[in-house]
Tab-separated table of C-alpha atoms in Angstrom:
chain	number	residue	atom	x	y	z
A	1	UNK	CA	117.631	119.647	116.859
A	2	UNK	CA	115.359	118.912	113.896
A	3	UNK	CA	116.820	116.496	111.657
A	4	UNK	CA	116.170	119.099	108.528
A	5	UNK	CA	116.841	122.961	108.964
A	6	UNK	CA	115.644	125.352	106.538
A	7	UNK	CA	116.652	129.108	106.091
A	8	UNK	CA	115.674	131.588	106.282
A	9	UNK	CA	112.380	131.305	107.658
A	10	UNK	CA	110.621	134.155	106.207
A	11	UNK	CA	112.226	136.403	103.214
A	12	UNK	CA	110.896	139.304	101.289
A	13	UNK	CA	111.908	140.169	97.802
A	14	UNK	CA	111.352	142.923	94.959
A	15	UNK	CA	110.193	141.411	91.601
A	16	UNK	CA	113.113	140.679	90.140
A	17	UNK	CA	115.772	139.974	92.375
A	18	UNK	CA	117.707	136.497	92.679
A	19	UNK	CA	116.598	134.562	95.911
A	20	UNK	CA	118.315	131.513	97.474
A	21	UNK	CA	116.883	129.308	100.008
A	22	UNK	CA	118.733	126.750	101.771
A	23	UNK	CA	118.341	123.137	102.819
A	24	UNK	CA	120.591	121.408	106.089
A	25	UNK	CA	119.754	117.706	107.151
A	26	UNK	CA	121.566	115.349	109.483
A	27	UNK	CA	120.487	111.841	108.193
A	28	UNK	CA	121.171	109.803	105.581
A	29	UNK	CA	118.989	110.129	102.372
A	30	UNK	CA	117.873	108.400	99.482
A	31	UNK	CA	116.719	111.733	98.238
A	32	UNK	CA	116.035	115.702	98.432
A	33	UNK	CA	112.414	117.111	97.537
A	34	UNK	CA	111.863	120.692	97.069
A	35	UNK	CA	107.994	121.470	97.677
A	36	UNK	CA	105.755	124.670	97.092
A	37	UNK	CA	102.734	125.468	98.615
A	38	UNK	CA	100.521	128.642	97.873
A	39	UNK	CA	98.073	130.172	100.375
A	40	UNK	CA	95.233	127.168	100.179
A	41	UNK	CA	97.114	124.918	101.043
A	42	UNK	CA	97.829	122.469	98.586
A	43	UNK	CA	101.571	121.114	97.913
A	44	UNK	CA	103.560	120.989	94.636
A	45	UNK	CA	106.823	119.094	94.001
A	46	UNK	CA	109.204	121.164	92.077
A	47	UNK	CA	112.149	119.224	91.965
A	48	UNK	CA	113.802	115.588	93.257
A	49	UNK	CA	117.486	115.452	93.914
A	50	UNK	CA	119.927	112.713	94.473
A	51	UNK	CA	122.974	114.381	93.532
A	52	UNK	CA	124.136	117.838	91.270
A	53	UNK	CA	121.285	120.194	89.804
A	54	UNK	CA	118.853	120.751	88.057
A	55	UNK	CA	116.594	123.519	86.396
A	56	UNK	CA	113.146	124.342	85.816
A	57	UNK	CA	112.456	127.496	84.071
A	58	UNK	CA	113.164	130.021	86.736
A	59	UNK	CA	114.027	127.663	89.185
A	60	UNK	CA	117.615	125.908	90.036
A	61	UNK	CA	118.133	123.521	92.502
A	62	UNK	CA	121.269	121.580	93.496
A	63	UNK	CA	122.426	119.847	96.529
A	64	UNK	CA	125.484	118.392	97.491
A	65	UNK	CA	125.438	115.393	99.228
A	66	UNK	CA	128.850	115.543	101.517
A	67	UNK	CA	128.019	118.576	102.839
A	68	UNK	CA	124.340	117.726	103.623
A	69	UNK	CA	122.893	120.648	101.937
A	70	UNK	CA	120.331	121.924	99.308
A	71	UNK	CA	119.169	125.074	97.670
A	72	UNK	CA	117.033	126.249	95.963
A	73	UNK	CA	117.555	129.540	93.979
A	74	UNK	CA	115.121	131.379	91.972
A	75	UNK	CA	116.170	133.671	89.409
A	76	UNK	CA	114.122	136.708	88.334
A	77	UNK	CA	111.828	136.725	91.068
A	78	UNK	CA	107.750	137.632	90.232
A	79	UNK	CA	104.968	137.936	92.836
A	80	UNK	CA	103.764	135.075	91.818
A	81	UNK	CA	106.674	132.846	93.103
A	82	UNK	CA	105.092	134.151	96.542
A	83	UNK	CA	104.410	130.809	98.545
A	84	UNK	CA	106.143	128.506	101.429
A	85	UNK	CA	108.989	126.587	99.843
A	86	UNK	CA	109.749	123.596	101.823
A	87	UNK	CA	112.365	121.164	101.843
A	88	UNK	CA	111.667	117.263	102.498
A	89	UNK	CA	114.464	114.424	102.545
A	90	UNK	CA	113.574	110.817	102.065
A	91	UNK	CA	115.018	108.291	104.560
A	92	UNK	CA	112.826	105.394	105.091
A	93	UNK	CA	110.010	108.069	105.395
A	94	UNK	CA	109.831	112.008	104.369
A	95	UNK	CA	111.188	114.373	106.783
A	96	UNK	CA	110.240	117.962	106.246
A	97	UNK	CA	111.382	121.037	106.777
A	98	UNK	CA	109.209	123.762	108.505
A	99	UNK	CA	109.216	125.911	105.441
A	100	UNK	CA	110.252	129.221	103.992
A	101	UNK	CA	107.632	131.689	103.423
A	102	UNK	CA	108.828	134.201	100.382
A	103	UNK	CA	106.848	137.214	99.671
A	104	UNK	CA	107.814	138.665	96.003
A	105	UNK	CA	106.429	142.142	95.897
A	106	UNK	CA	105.867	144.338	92.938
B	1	UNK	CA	99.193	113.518	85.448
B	2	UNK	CA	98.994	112.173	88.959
B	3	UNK	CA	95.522	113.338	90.853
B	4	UNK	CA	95.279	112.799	94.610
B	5	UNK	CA	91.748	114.742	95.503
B	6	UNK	CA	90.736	115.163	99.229
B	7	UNK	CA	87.105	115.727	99.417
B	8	UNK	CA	86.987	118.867	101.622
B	9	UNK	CA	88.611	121.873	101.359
B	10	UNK	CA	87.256	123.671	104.586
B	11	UNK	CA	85.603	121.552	107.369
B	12	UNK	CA	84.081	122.796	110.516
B	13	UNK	CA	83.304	120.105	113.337
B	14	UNK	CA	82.094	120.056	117.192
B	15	UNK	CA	84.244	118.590	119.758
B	16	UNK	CA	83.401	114.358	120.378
B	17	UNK	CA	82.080	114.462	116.654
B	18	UNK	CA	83.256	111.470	114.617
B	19	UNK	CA	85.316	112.738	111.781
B	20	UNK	CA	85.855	111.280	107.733
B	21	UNK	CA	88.399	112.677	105.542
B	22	UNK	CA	88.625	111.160	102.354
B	23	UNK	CA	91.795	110.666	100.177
B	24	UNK	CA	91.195	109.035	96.539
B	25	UNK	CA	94.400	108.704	94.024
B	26	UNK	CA	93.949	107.994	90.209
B	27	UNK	CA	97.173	106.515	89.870
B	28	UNK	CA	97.132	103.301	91.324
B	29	UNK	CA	99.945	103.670	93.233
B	30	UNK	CA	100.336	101.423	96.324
B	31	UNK	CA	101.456	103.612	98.951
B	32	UNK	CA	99.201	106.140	100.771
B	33	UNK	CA	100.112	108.870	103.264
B	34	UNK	CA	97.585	111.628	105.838
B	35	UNK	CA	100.216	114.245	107.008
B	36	UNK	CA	99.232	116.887	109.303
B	37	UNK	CA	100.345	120.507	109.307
B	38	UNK	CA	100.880	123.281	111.700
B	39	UNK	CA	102.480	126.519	111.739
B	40	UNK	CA	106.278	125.813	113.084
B	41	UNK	CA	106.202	122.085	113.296
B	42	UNK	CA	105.813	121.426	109.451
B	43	UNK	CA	104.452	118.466	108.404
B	44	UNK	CA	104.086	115.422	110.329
B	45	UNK	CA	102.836	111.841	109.495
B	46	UNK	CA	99.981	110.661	111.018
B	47	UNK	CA	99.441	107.023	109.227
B	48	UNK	CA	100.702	105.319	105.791
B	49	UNK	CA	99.954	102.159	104.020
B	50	UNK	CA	101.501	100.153	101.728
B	51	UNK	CA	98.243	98.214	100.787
B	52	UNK	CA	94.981	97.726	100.591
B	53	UNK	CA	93.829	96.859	104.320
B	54	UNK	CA	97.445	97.606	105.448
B	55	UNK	CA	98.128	100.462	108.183
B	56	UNK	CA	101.050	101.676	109.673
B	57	UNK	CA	101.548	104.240	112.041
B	58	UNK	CA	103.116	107.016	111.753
B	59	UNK	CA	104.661	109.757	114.674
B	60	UNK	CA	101.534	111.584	115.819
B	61	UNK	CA	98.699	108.733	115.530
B	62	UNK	CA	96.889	109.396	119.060
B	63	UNK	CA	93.459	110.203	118.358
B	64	UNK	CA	93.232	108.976	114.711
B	65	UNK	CA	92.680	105.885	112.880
B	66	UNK	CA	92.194	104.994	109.008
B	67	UNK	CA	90.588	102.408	106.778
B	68	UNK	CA	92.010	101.462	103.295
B	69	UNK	CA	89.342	99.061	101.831
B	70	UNK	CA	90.105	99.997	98.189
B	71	UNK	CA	93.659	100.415	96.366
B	72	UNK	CA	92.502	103.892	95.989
B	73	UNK	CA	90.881	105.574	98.730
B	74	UNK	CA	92.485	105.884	102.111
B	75	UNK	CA	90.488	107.474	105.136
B	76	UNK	CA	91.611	109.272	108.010
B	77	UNK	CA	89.117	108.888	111.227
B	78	UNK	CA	88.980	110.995	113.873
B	79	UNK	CA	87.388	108.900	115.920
B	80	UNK	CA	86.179	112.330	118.780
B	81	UNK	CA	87.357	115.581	117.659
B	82	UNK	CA	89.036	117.487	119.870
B	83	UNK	CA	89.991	121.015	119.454
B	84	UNK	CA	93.670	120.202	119.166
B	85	UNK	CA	93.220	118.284	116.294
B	86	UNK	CA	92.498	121.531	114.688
B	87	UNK	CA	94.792	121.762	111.728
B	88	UNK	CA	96.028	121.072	107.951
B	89	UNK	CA	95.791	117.481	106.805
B	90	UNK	CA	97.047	116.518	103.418
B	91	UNK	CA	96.770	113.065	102.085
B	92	UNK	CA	99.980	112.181	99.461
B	93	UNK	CA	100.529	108.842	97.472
B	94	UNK	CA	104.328	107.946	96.235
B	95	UNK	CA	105.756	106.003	93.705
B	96	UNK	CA	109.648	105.439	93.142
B	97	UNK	CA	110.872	108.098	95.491
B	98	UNK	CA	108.488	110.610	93.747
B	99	UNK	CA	105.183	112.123	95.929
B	100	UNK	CA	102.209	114.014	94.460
B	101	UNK	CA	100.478	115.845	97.642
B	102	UNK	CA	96.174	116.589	97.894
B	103	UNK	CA	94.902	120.008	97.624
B	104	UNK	CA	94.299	119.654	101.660
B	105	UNK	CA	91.963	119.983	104.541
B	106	UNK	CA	91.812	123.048	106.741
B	107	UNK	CA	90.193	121.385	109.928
B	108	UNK	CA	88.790	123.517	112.451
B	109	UNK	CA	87.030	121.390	115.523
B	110	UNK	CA	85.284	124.123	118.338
């Protein structure tokens, strides 16, 4: 069983619409990183957790450390928030999800 | 802001060549990471150090090696490509608990 789960795995949305994604581990962390990458390849961090939420524009994530779990939510959806969202926890290294590719279309 | 630049995008090798990818970081931060990517594994780390002419392995280092001779630049080697080292390999640096990732190599060895 991998130590971090993600789901779902793939998820298509209409511009617009509210989309969660969801973060399981089974370790111990220090932290919670939510990462985006965009056909190309290249990663960006969006948000660190510890504990509670927090926002970015669009984007809210919160976590909740008892229950070993994470999302990420994105409100008012755009095709441009169309990437792999992945979800990393730090234990004495980074331990990554596989990803969640979201496809927002028009 | 934080700049970790790998120096390939795209890179298309033979099998039993010698391979260089290059990592630099404008941030002078001490800890350096090569991660490689493929589809339904996620990331995995290959090597990390923690200093200049420190290495550490990481969970998948068969078949690579790296060189950190300055603070800033940290090398992955493959030292004879083989075809299942086709992949993704991103370099990342860290400071308190925080990472900033490279724009990545797409690796294809035939």
């Amino acid at each position: 069983k991998n130590e971090v789960e993600q789901s779902p795995q793939n998820l298509t949305a209409q511009e617009g619409e509210f989309i969660t994604i969801n973060c399981s581990y089974s370790v111990g962390i220090s932290a919670l990183h939510w990462l985006q990458q965009h056909p190309g390849g290249g990663i960006v961090s969006l948000f660190m957790l510890s504990s509670g939420k927090k926002k970015h524009g669009r984007l809210i994530a919160t976590i909740n450390i008892q229950e070993k779990h994470s999302s990420l939510h994105i409100t008012a959806s755009h095709p441009r928030d169309s990437a792999v969202y992945i979800c990393a926890v730090l234990t004495d290294k980074l331990i990554f999800g596989t990803g969640t590719r979201l496809q927002v279309f028009p | 802001d934080v700049k970790v630049t790998q120096s390939s995008r795209y890179l298309v090798k033979r099998t039993g060549e010698k391979v260089f990818l290059e990592c630099v970081q404008d941030m002078d931060h001490e800890n350096m990471f090569w991660y490689r990517q493929d589809p339904g594994l996620g990331l995995r780390l290959i090597y990390f150090s923690y200093d200049v002419k420190m290495k550490e392995k990481g969970d998948i280092p068969e078949g690579y090696s790296v060189s950190r001779e300055k603070k800033e630049r940290f090398s992955l080697i493959l030292e004879s490509a083989s075809t299942n080292q086709t992949s993704m390999y991103l370099c990342a640096t860290t400071q308190n608990y925080g990472y900033t990732f490279g724009s990545g190599t797409r690796l294809t060895v035939v």
